[in-house]
XYZ file of C-alpha atoms in Angstrom:
748
model
C -20.237 12.424 -8.449
C -21.830 9.464 -6.760
C -19.308 6.225 -6.414
C -20.744 1.641 -6.511
C -18.004 -0.590 -5.659
C -18.157 -4.242 -7.481
C -16.442 -7.794 -7.998
C -16.194 -9.238 -10.420
C -15.232 -12.898 -10.989
C -14.732 -14.385 -13.868
C -11.441 -12.132 -14.138
C -7.576 -13.652 -14.505
C -5.704 -10.849 -16.527
C -5.046 -7.476 -17.676
C -7.473 -8.664 -21.153
C -10.160 -9.450 -18.770
C -9.811 -6.476 -16.703
C -9.709 -4.333 -19.803
C -13.544 -6.210 -21.435
C -15.184 -5.408 -17.622
C -13.873 -1.745 -18.076
C -14.960 -1.460 -21.303
C -18.463 -2.378 -20.696
C -18.826 -0.538 -18.505
C -18.039 2.549 -19.650
C -20.445 2.117 -22.657
C -23.097 2.028 -19.849
C -25.388 5.908 -19.869
C -24.821 7.450 -16.602
C -21.197 5.733 -15.813
C -18.347 8.236 -15.984
C -14.934 7.097 -15.403
C -14.726 2.729 -14.364
C -11.521 1.654 -12.029
C -11.270 -2.291 -12.380
C -8.942 -3.527 -10.493
C -7.447 -6.960 -11.587
C -5.803 -7.495 -7.593
C -8.300 -7.632 -5.756
C -11.264 -8.125 -8.688
C -13.185 -5.341 -8.290
C -14.507 -2.336 -10.737
C -15.591 1.082 -9.416
C -17.435 3.342 -10.844
C -18.086 7.018 -10.701
C -21.680 8.076 -12.456
C -23.729 11.055 -13.278
C -27.007 9.459 -12.391
C -28.009 6.616 -10.860
C -27.858 3.689 -12.717
C -29.625 0.661 -12.134
C -27.223 -2.718 -10.843
C -29.321 -5.096 -12.958
C -28.175 -3.156 -16.068
C -24.286 -2.882 -15.470
C -24.896 -6.455 -14.628
C -26.132 -7.175 -17.656
C -24.192 -5.717 -19.086
C -20.894 -7.095 -17.837
C -22.392 -10.663 -18.036
C -22.682 -9.864 -22.219
C -18.681 -9.255 -22.057
C -18.088 -12.755 -20.351
C -18.784 -12.257 -16.506
C -20.186 -11.679 -13.176
C -20.765 -8.566 -11.631
C -21.465 -8.475 -7.666
C -22.466 -7.446 -4.553
C -19.087 -6.623 -3.026
C -21.105 -7.196 0.572
C -20.765 -10.811 -0.847
C -18.111 -13.006 0.441
C -14.863 -12.750 -0.938
C -14.558 -16.403 -0.638
C -17.570 -16.687 -3.322
C -14.672 -16.919 -6.203
C -12.707 -19.401 -4.549
C -15.279 -21.547 -4.014
C -16.448 -21.917 -7.366
C -12.695 -21.739 -8.441
C -12.044 -24.494 -6.408
C -15.381 -27.183 -7.772
C -14.184 -26.599 -11.201
C -10.729 -28.367 -10.483
C -11.850 -30.995 -8.050
C -14.520 -31.931 -10.637
C -11.876 -31.455 -13.717
C -9.697 -33.297 -12.653
C -11.890 -36.185 -11.181
C -12.986 -37.116 -14.519
C -9.430 -35.780 -15.491
C -7.964 -38.160 -13.999
C -8.748 -41.494 -14.859
C -8.585 -40.517 -18.372
C -4.977 -40.077 -17.889
C -3.947 -43.432 -16.937
C -6.021 -44.725 -19.626
C -3.959 -43.356 -22.360
C -1.100 -43.523 -20.495
C -1.395 -47.206 -20.277
C -2.375 -47.554 -23.676
C -0.026 -45.293 -25.007
C 3.081 -46.595 -22.645
C 1.743 -49.722 -22.149
C 0.274 -50.480 -24.936
C -2.732 -51.145 -22.644
C -6.490 -50.536 -23.544
C -8.311 -51.120 -20.624
C -11.648 -50.623 -22.637
C -11.809 -52.088 -26.622
C -11.337 -49.606 -29.213
C -14.623 -47.895 -30.036
C -16.247 -47.800 -26.275
C -12.551 -46.058 -25.704
C -13.254 -43.331 -27.614
C -16.913 -42.659 -27.128
C -15.031 -42.272 -22.789
C -13.076 -40.494 -23.852
C -15.359 -38.132 -25.676
C -17.625 -37.302 -22.946
C -15.941 -37.717 -20.385
C -13.636 -34.820 -22.411
C -16.634 -33.450 -22.901
C -17.895 -32.560 -19.421
C -14.446 -30.809 -18.567
C -14.222 -28.875 -21.692
C -17.781 -27.680 -21.821
C -19.305 -28.853 -18.785
C -17.069 -27.875 -16.040
C -15.140 -25.417 -18.684
C -17.771 -23.741 -19.258
C -17.304 -19.896 -17.890
C -13.943 -20.187 -19.958
C -15.926 -21.097 -23.488
C -18.671 -18.657 -22.607
C -16.172 -15.970 -22.935
C -14.123 -17.947 -25.535
C -16.804 -17.414 -28.154
C -18.204 -13.524 -26.425
C -14.133 -12.535 -27.073
C -14.426 -13.320 -30.883
C -17.629 -11.313 -31.102
C -16.710 -8.566 -29.438
C -13.787 -8.903 -30.881
C -11.779 -8.642 -27.751
C -9.530 -11.540 -27.100
C -8.544 -12.225 -23.659
C -5.889 -15.798 -22.002
C -9.357 -17.659 -21.615
C -9.581 -17.173 -25.943
C -6.168 -18.687 -26.455
C -7.487 -21.599 -23.271
C -10.615 -22.813 -25.187
C -9.488 -22.440 -28.157
C -6.702 -24.581 -27.619
C -9.172 -27.422 -24.813
C -12.185 -26.865 -28.483
C -9.581 -27.974 -30.972
C -8.152 -30.301 -29.409
C -12.062 -32.136 -28.684
C -12.787 -31.811 -32.525
C -9.171 -33.842 -33.230
C -11.224 -36.871 -30.645
C -14.691 -36.327 -33.207
C -13.531 -35.992 -36.048
C -11.057 -39.373 -35.087
C -14.782 -40.990 -34.439
C -15.577 -40.628 -37.843
C -12.533 -42.305 -39.142
C -10.686 -39.041 -40.322
C -6.952 -39.920 -40.237
C -5.666 -37.221 -37.145
C -4.338 -38.134 -33.902
C -7.056 -37.928 -31.497
C -6.031 -35.143 -28.846
C -9.147 -35.402 -27.061
C -7.903 -35.959 -23.332
C -5.275 -33.391 -24.420
C -8.035 -30.937 -24.595
C -9.077 -32.224 -20.671
C -5.738 -31.538 -19.629
C -5.379 -28.112 -20.477
C -8.971 -27.507 -18.829
C -8.194 -29.326 -15.740
C -4.637 -27.841 -15.660
C -6.062 -23.619 -16.126
C -8.277 -24.167 -13.314
C -5.332 -25.667 -11.544
C -3.225 -22.652 -12.112
C -6.932 -20.077 -11.141
C -7.771 -21.155 -7.863
C -3.373 -20.743 -7.127
C -4.156 -17.428 -8.732
C -7.262 -17.196 -6.573
C -6.015 -18.506 -3.011
C -2.466 -16.228 -3.847
C -4.331 -13.209 -5.222
C -6.108 -13.193 -1.544
C -3.201 -13.589 0.312
C -2.070 -11.021 -1.465
C -4.800 -8.828 -0.404
C -4.702 -9.755 3.426
C -3.370 -6.271 4.478
C -6.530 -4.331 3.693
C -8.738 -7.459 4.077
C -6.811 -7.023 8.211
C -7.950 -2.940 8.032
C -11.316 -4.482 7.390
C -11.528 -5.888 9.872
C -9.879 -4.304 12.419
C -12.705 -2.561 13.492
C -14.885 -3.173 16.698
C -17.929 -5.285 16.976
C -19.593 -3.697 19.045
C -20.078 -0.282 21.346
C -20.947 0.070 24.868
C -23.704 3.228 24.542
C -24.115 4.779 27.494
C -27.459 6.029 27.989
C -29.731 7.632 30.069
C -30.395 4.311 32.501
C -26.791 2.707 32.226
C -24.777 0.617 29.581
C -26.794 -0.268 26.429
C -24.420 -3.098 23.602
C -25.261 -1.747 19.713
C -23.565 -2.868 16.875
C -20.838 -0.521 15.511
C -23.641 0.071 12.080
C -25.643 1.849 14.990
C -23.390 4.591 16.487
C -24.480 8.628 15.417
C -22.271 11.358 15.855
C -22.011 12.676 19.543
C -23.234 9.063 21.112
C -20.628 8.866 23.936
C -19.350 4.753 24.359
C -17.375 2.943 27.213
C -14.208 1.780 25.902
C -13.044 -0.531 29.578
C -9.633 -1.675 29.366
C -8.043 -4.946 26.162
C -11.422 -3.492 24.690
C -11.540 -1.459 21.396
C -12.397 2.144 20.188
C -15.979 1.938 18.494
C -15.100 5.520 16.401
C -12.800 8.088 15.954
C -14.135 10.423 18.497
C -12.417 13.083 22.045
C -12.084 11.834 24.844
C -14.112 13.080 27.198
C -13.673 11.006 30.797
C -10.527 9.873 31.716
C -7.178 8.558 31.393
C -5.502 5.508 29.131
C -2.992 4.282 27.294
C -3.243 3.320 23.328
C -1.865 0.878 21.043
C -2.144 2.886 18.350
C 0.538 0.392 16.334
C -2.541 -1.344 13.100
C -2.656 2.617 11.977
C 0.484 4.397 13.158
C 3.181 1.918 12.353
C 3.964 3.051 15.417
C 4.248 -0.479 18.683
C 5.172 1.725 21.646
C 2.170 2.561 23.295
C 1.024 6.358 23.965
C -0.979 7.889 26.424
C -4.127 9.612 25.719
C -5.962 12.311 28.044
C -9.281 14.872 28.354
C -10.352 16.126 25.358
C -7.148 14.672 22.841
C -8.028 12.886 20.087
C -8.661 8.496 19.770
C -8.979 6.479 16.352
C -11.789 4.251 15.486
C -10.386 0.417 16.016
C -6.961 1.685 18.028
C -6.954 -0.824 21.814
C -7.164 0.565 24.956
C -4.872 -0.939 27.100
C -5.655 0.527 30.632
C -8.056 2.296 32.259
C -11.966 3.136 31.753
C -12.747 6.330 29.526
C -15.451 7.723 28.310
C -15.447 8.075 24.390
C -17.500 11.440 22.535
C -18.131 9.558 19.015
C -16.871 12.999 15.965
C -17.251 10.828 13.092
C -18.780 7.495 11.895
C -19.276 4.800 8.951
C -16.889 6.125 5.620
C -16.112 9.549 7.313
C -13.236 6.866 9.801
C -10.051 7.294 9.960
C -10.353 3.751 8.666
C -12.122 3.938 6.356
C -10.581 6.533 4.901
C -6.626 4.083 4.966
C -8.884 1.261 3.202
C -10.416 3.514 0.751
C -6.337 4.642 0.008
C -5.188 1.525 0.212
C -7.589 0.495 -2.621
C -7.239 3.694 -4.903
C -3.399 3.125 -4.833
C -3.284 -0.715 -5.860
C -5.642 -0.066 -9.111
C -3.478 2.400 -9.504
C -0.496 2.444 -12.244
C 3.643 2.702 -12.568
C 4.231 5.124 -16.061
C 5.441 1.883 -17.852
C 2.605 -0.671 -17.069
C 0.012 1.775 -19.273
C 2.787 0.679 -22.411
C 2.746 -3.542 -20.491
C -1.176 -3.134 -21.238
C -0.923 -1.582 -24.223
C 1.152 -4.705 -25.711
C -0.866 -7.425 -23.463
C -4.210 -5.732 -25.189
C -2.960 -7.240 -28.392
C -0.736 -10.109 -27.564
C -3.495 -12.331 -28.001
C -4.893 -11.601 -31.655
C -0.472 -11.973 -32.450
C -0.483 -15.277 -30.738
C -3.530 -16.086 -32.274
C -1.887 -15.517 -36.249
C 1.005 -17.000 -35.043
C -0.909 -20.787 -34.047
C -2.479 -19.915 -38.066
C 0.729 -19.501 -38.924
C 2.798 -22.087 -36.685
C -0.566 -24.866 -38.055
C 0.262 -23.830 -41.269
C 3.513 -23.845 -42.249
C 3.716 -27.439 -40.756
C 0.480 -28.641 -42.757
C 2.718 -26.574 -45.499
C 5.983 -27.842 -45.621
C 6.198 -31.004 -42.622
C 9.743 -31.483 -43.640
C 10.726 -27.862 -43.070
C 9.256 -27.930 -39.958
C 10.419 -31.034 -38.588
C 14.078 -30.102 -39.424
C 13.629 -28.418 -36.194
C 12.689 -31.086 -33.907
C 15.726 -31.430 -31.019
C 13.563 -32.448 -27.898
C 13.897 -36.212 -28.086
C 9.638 -37.900 -28.802
C 9.149 -35.000 -30.267
C 10.070 -36.634 -33.260
C 6.253 -37.551 -35.056
C 3.162 -37.194 -33.487
C 0.947 -39.137 -36.164
C 0.174 -37.428 -39.107
C 0.638 -34.533 -40.659
C -2.244 -32.603 -39.737
C -1.765 -33.974 -36.402
C 1.819 -32.471 -36.631
C 0.068 -29.606 -37.525
C -2.488 -29.045 -34.273
C -0.432 -30.500 -32.815
C 2.130 -27.549 -32.946
C 0.291 -24.509 -33.404
C -2.358 -25.639 -29.728
C 0.690 -25.236 -27.718
C 0.806 -21.989 -29.065
C -2.252 -21.265 -28.697
C -1.773 -22.371 -24.609
C 2.025 -21.313 -23.785
C 1.546 -17.739 -24.617
C -0.846 -16.804 -21.865
C -0.624 -13.685 -20.635
C -1.634 -14.038 -17.384
C 1.341 -13.166 -15.419
C 1.880 -10.122 -17.550
C -1.647 -9.060 -15.629
C -0.376 -9.754 -12.650
C 2.773 -8.421 -12.366
C 1.859 -5.130 -11.631
C -1.396 -5.222 -9.659
C 0.151 -8.569 -7.488
C 2.600 -6.216 -6.940
C 0.961 -2.755 -5.822
C -1.742 -4.659 -3.756
C 0.972 -6.959 -0.745
C 3.610 -3.098 -1.133
C 0.679 -0.201 -0.179
C -0.438 -3.058 1.466
C 2.457 -3.707 4.081
C 3.068 0.012 3.662
C -0.371 0.723 4.995
C 0.352 -1.702 7.542
C 3.674 0.630 9.175
C 1.770 3.489 8.810
C 2.530 4.150 5.444
C -0.476 5.148 2.956
C 0.432 5.622 -0.595
C -1.479 7.023 -3.131
C -0.871 6.390 -5.985
C 1.862 3.666 -8.181
C 3.054 6.723 -9.562
C 4.628 7.374 -7.205
C 6.054 3.887 -6.598
C 8.233 4.377 -9.796
C 9.128 8.321 -9.160
C 10.399 7.706 -5.385
C 13.026 4.609 -7.157
C 14.827 8.201 -8.887
C 14.290 10.328 -5.692
C 18.438 11.550 -4.913
C 17.618 14.664 -3.300
C 15.186 15.105 -0.096
C 14.166 18.258 1.711
C 12.829 18.550 5.044
C 10.437 21.280 6.420
C 11.947 22.170 10.129
C 8.865 22.543 12.602
C 7.077 19.272 12.634
C 8.972 17.136 11.159
C 12.389 17.229 12.124
C 10.997 18.555 15.706
C 8.510 18.073 17.080
C 7.250 21.057 16.511
C 6.984 22.557 20.598
C 9.424 24.424 23.003
C 10.808 21.874 25.379
C 13.916 23.327 28.322
C 17.121 22.570 27.173
C 19.719 24.838 29.506
C 19.303 25.978 32.815
C 21.312 28.494 34.163
C 20.433 28.950 37.526
C 22.422 30.569 41.231
C 20.449 29.013 43.073
C 18.172 26.282 41.296
C 15.778 25.644 44.742
C 14.809 29.615 44.468
C 14.605 29.517 40.733
C 12.461 26.218 40.220
C 10.140 28.326 43.496
C 9.971 31.909 40.911
C 8.724 30.063 38.191
C 6.693 27.761 39.668
C 4.850 30.568 41.427
C 4.969 32.717 38.066
C 4.376 30.305 34.530
C 1.332 28.385 36.285
C -0.133 31.283 35.265
C 0.348 31.830 32.187
C -0.617 29.824 29.160
C 2.436 30.243 26.320
C 3.630 28.018 24.885
C 6.178 29.039 26.826
C 5.042 28.998 30.178
C 3.702 25.796 29.831
C 6.711 24.026 28.516
C 8.986 25.210 31.799
C 6.126 24.281 34.004
C 6.699 20.180 32.075
C 9.573 20.665 32.786
C 9.350 21.217 36.186
C 7.122 19.009 36.509
C 9.606 15.978 34.816
C 12.182 17.011 37.362
C 9.722 16.602 40.619
C 9.086 19.876 42.031
C 6.153 21.254 42.736
C 6.470 24.363 45.422
C 5.363 23.657 48.702
C 4.954 27.483 49.522
C 2.206 29.067 49.513
C 2.474 31.934 52.035
C 1.507 35.495 50.194
C 1.258 34.183 46.673
C 1.788 35.916 43.585
C -0.419 39.138 43.515
C -0.143 41.672 40.986
C 0.815 40.129 38.190
C 0.872 42.473 34.585
C 1.422 40.501 30.758
C 3.554 43.091 28.964
C 3.121 41.395 25.626
C 6.169 40.409 23.662
C 8.211 40.887 26.468
C 6.524 39.016 29.654
C 5.304 39.670 33.428
C 5.949 40.601 36.432
C 4.105 40.730 39.500
C 4.990 40.281 43.771
C 5.996 37.366 44.446
C 6.565 37.071 49.409
C 6.953 40.981 49.415
C 9.212 41.165 46.832
C 9.091 41.960 42.775
C 9.855 39.360 40.372
C 9.953 39.216 36.567
C 10.084 36.976 33.988
C 10.374 37.368 30.279
C 14.015 38.316 27.591
C 17.245 39.053 29.208
C 15.901 43.087 27.253
C 13.098 42.254 29.538
C 15.190 42.406 32.130
C 17.586 45.180 31.321
C 14.918 47.266 31.062
C 13.350 46.209 34.538
C 16.461 47.603 35.859
C 17.479 44.102 36.562
C 20.936 43.266 35.815
C 23.685 40.500 34.690
C 26.923 40.243 35.781
C 29.487 40.039 32.444
C 29.462 35.702 32.766
C 25.934 35.156 33.242
C 25.188 37.423 30.512
C 27.588 35.814 28.041
C 26.632 32.492 28.802
C 22.756 33.416 28.480
C 23.989 35.306 25.339
C 25.321 32.297 23.463
C 22.102 30.183 24.176
C 20.091 32.769 22.164
C 23.637 32.805 19.219
C 22.500 28.644 19.209
C 19.052 29.227 18.173
C 16.982 28.752 21.492
C 14.387 31.167 23.689
C 15.307 33.401 25.943
C 13.214 33.259 29.756
C 15.200 34.749 32.631
C 13.250 35.575 35.934
C 14.923 38.854 38.692
C 13.893 38.648 42.755
C 14.553 41.717 44.397
C 15.646 43.324 41.421
C 18.893 40.946 41.409
C 18.987 38.127 38.300
C 18.840 34.397 39.625
C 18.703 32.333 36.802
C 17.133 31.808 32.803
C 16.114 28.473 31.160
C 16.571 28.507 27.698
C 13.526 26.369 25.149
C 14.380 25.836 21.702
C 11.736 23.258 19.385
C 12.966 19.412 20.462
C 13.763 17.365 17.563
C 12.504 14.336 16.835
C 13.979 10.975 18.785
C 14.799 9.485 15.533
C 15.290 12.271 12.834
C 19.036 12.098 13.536
C 19.380 8.457 13.014
C 16.753 9.082 9.865
C 19.249 11.234 8.290
C 22.559 9.101 8.692
C 20.931 6.273 7.038
C 19.602 8.767 3.440
C 23.167 9.755 3.702
C 24.547 6.120 3.676
C 22.370 6.096 0.361
C 23.726 8.578 -0.887
C 20.524 10.685 -1.343
C 21.583 14.731 -0.790
C 19.440 16.380 3.005
C 17.508 19.563 2.722
C 15.995 21.623 5.377
C 13.833 25.426 4.530
C 12.124 27.131 7.356
C 10.555 29.903 8.445
C 12.441 30.217 11.329
C 15.637 32.376 12.341
C 18.723 31.415 10.032
C 20.726 31.069 13.524
C 17.751 28.657 14.884
C 17.425 26.368 10.813
C 22.101 26.399 11.305
C 22.125 24.890 14.757
C 18.831 22.383 14.458
C 20.961 21.359 10.698
C 23.736 20.885 12.108
C 23.224 18.436 14.974
C 21.818 16.198 12.381
C 24.333 16.726 9.538
C 21.939 18.328 6.923
C 23.539 18.847 3.990
C 22.594 22.184 2.910
C 19.097 25.103 4.893
C 17.808 27.460 3.850
C 15.897 29.861 6.698
C 13.310 32.506 7.375
C 11.488 31.106 3.864
C 7.475 31.839 2.945
C 5.614 29.412 1.157
C 6.161 30.379 -2.252
C 10.069 30.758 -0.972
C 10.216 26.587 -0.423
C 8.472 26.255 -3.687
C 11.054 28.597 -5.383
C 13.930 26.394 -4.581
C 12.107 23.516 -5.072
C 11.961 24.230 -8.171
C 15.729 25.448 -8.227
C 16.949 22.011 -7.557
C 14.659 20.870 -10.076
C 16.467 22.386 -12.020
C 19.559 20.899 -11.734
C 18.627 17.604 -11.851
C 17.371 16.570 -8.876
C 14.421 14.520 -8.783
C 13.210 15.423 -5.372
C 11.097 14.232 -3.157
C 9.486 16.450 0.046
C 8.539 15.578 4.039
C 6.281 18.596 5.444
C 3.487 18.149 7.489
C 1.044 18.902 4.314
C -0.932 22.113 5.564
C 1.462 25.001 6.227
C 3.578 23.041 3.117
C 0.743 21.927 0.580
C 2.497 23.959 -2.362
C 6.030 22.849 -1.795
C 5.428 18.487 -1.455
C 2.577 19.177 -4.494
C 5.670 20.979 -6.703
C 7.933 17.851 -5.755
C 8.437 14.779 -7.535
C 7.051 13.158 -4.640
C 5.434 14.966 -2.291
C 4.932 12.991 1.721
C 2.870 14.478 3.906
C 3.533 13.851 7.609
C -0.028 13.714 9.743
C -1.109 12.427 13.301
C -3.970 10.834 13.405
C -6.775 11.977 11.703
C -5.399 14.896 9.557
C -3.262 12.148 7.844
C -5.906 13.082 4.532
C -3.957 16.033 3.093
C -4.433 15.755 -0.870
C -1.491 17.410 -1.884
C 1.076 14.831 -1.126
C 1.285 11.241 -2.701
C 2.653 9.342 0.288
C 1.488 10.115 3.579
C 2.617 9.394 6.836
C 0.077 8.432 10.051
C 2.378 9.329 12.866
C 4.433 11.770 13.112
C 7.402 10.150 13.708
C 10.826 10.016 11.410
C 11.273 6.489 10.329
C 7.553 6.689 8.060
C 10.313 8.602 5.435
C 12.565 5.808 5.356
C 9.901 3.087 5.495
C 8.968 4.574 2.189
C 11.615 4.765 0.649
C 12.259 1.418 1.084
C 8.905 -0.447 0.636
C 9.064 2.021 -2.777
C 11.447 1.390 -3.428
C 11.599 -2.853 -3.473
C 7.724 -2.948 -4.651
C 9.044 -1.470 -7.701
C 12.415 -4.391 -8.605
C 9.269 -6.618 -7.820
C 6.843 -5.289 -10.806
C 10.254 -5.540 -13.067
C 11.301 -9.016 -11.610
C 7.300 -9.834 -12.360
C 7.645 -8.109 -15.209
C 10.974 -9.330 -16.651
C 10.284 -13.273 -16.023
C 6.138 -12.954 -17.706
C 8.061 -11.552 -21.134
C 11.187 -14.095 -20.497
C 9.574 -16.295 -20.492
C 7.475 -16.353 -23.420
C 9.945 -14.949 -25.622
C 10.799 -17.904 -24.468
C 8.760 -20.787 -24.984
C 6.962 -19.659 -27.950
C 9.415 -20.240 -30.443
C 10.092 -24.018 -28.799
C 5.685 -24.342 -28.602
C 5.690 -23.149 -32.772
C 9.054 -25.414 -33.682
C 6.892 -28.118 -32.603
C 9.066 -29.013 -29.515
C 6.660 -28.504 -26.479
C 3.600 -30.393 -26.439
C 0.667 -28.698 -25.220
C -0.101 -30.425 -21.578
C 3.655 -29.106 -20.607
C 2.765 -25.654 -22.369
C 0.188 -25.523 -20.115
C 1.639 -26.696 -16.623
C 4.362 -23.684 -17.562
C 2.041 -20.484 -18.140
C -0.004 -21.881 -14.895
C 2.782 -21.710 -12.509
C 4.461 -18.610 -14.764
C 1.416 -17.335 -13.300
C 1.433 -18.480 -9.771
C 5.232 -17.831 -9.871
C 4.345 -14.215 -10.150
C 2.139 -13.975 -7.506
C 4.435 -15.589 -5.092
C 7.659 -13.694 -5.786
C 5.377 -10.863 -4.861
C 3.964 -12.138 -1.728
C 7.664 -12.388 -1.015
C 7.685 -8.224 -0.169
C 5.596 -9.241 2.916
C 9.013 -11.715 4.676
C 11.147 -8.770 3.565
C 9.804 -5.788 4.755
C 9.466 -7.810 7.715
C 11.861 -6.339 9.946
C 10.516 -2.712 9.151
C 8.359 -1.916 11.841
C 11.120 -2.387 14.398
C 12.494 0.800 13.825
C 16.722 1.669 12.652
C 18.807 -1.037 14.257
C 22.791 -0.896 12.254
C 22.310 -4.603 10.367
C 18.243 -3.566 9.366
C 19.445 -1.612 7.817
C 22.153 -2.323 5.849
C 19.897 -5.730 4.923
C 17.587 -3.201 3.135
C 20.246 -0.885 1.990
């Protein structure tokens, strides 16, 4: 189904988001709606094309504004800034005038004129600058879907009404200026929240801004600079040192050193040459290269990352759904509480006054004034905005930070499940190991002869073991200088090796069994040594020359550099580690012992891995599975949390809950820490939001909280939730450095 995304202006709480969602879901042609309070966006899956004007009209009727996402994100923040500025330009003089009269008994204006000034000024602040709040208040009653704005709107209008009644000689305290103060302080809270949530989404915006803006297109008569949006598949582009790769593609000319840290989280640059994939937005640090563009627009890796992060931040941790249900009932309940407070103070003033204990709260005008005072405080103190911001802001910061470190978390549910994990299961090949053989040991009677024969024979083969030996020889700085006679009559014997003639003598390369079949015998010492390597799970490539054993190479899949440290850190945290592999038991045992893995299972088929995971889970364990996301897809799906290790454009593996952009196991450590800390922030935010309301509402109902103080407290509670979420960025700053002991201890 086609998807569209729009910005939504005017949302401040979970109830606002739910109101927008309900409005959009009622439109014909809309299949599903996801409204994200953190990013202020609405994503719609459509059964058929729906005009933007229709959607915008529906949202407007609900009290909000739908804008095309192409408009600047600063729009909402600028509007809040203007409302804030103009509100206080009017409210501040009214406050000064009120305080001079109350504290110093100085009337700046005659009484009647002063009342008119208070009413006009307060009316401008409440009904002009605060019009969006007032509009949504009336719409809340019309649609019977209440938001936090309804509480502020009712409180401000009720305060203004006291001024009107006082003007017409009713015996009631004038709270009209307090109504203006409530609205002005509300604008302060909204502005700070807009600015803070904008900062919380900085990681996502930084991802968007990573992409190159222009590309050097190679054309028939030279180079043409074009905007990145005009690139097409198959285009050849030139990338100079210091420039960004314009889009995903493959190098067709030259080689370069690339900084891929912005998409993989790995700070070490990588070298790539002809035929190798490159990712858009990564930086070419050295040499000019030409790249053939293979993906553009929404298909690119960077676009996939942005989409995954946005989808994840809009998701919810499981218990957040219960919080949303509480929040949906919260506003109607508070309206009832406020009404009960008003009636109680009106009918039983003497009883209620016995509950007053704070200095200065003993008297506030007459009986009706005191009742209004307590009811207003109850209305404005209980806004559930902090509850609505608790989860989305923490998810936005945590998942954005994770994405910048190469960890893509697909949904909020994975965050909650990850903290319960007590067992991490690793696939071996491509996860704990690099997935290709390397030379681990060399046996040679005459190393120079062994290397010369190996170079001559293996250079003619494309077998992975031959390539590994050639890489080893190159790294040792060996290059054959002999070309006398060369290699002749080479024969490849599948599954055994190869043989031929070199400088007039026979050469045999292959397994020990192949050498024996070719009548090349090893001394007992040589055979024992080679067999010992074989028992350690290594693959043997032996070489015989002129009927005699010359030496051989022991090869094995190499462990990733950080594997041992990651396993150690997980053990320190009390996490049990398990390794699954389809490899031989001897090989698996050797690797498990080298890494310190608690348990291992070898010679498994994909279905066997699922059965083992189910067995571990049946034992009461919570399991995370780490695999390459291709052969291990069923197991990743079975695990409580599936973590797919990919490289480059292979990260979008649907079976996993999390995906690691690079192949580094550091990503497992980072995913574990970020998930744990994000969930902790969500818990802290929700606790303080609930604690604040539980503590403040009784104070307000008993008349011990001034409405202005209540509004300031409400605004500060919301801001504190956002600021607490932002601390995640500072707390996880060291995660980009690796596994230094002090860093590990600080997180563990």
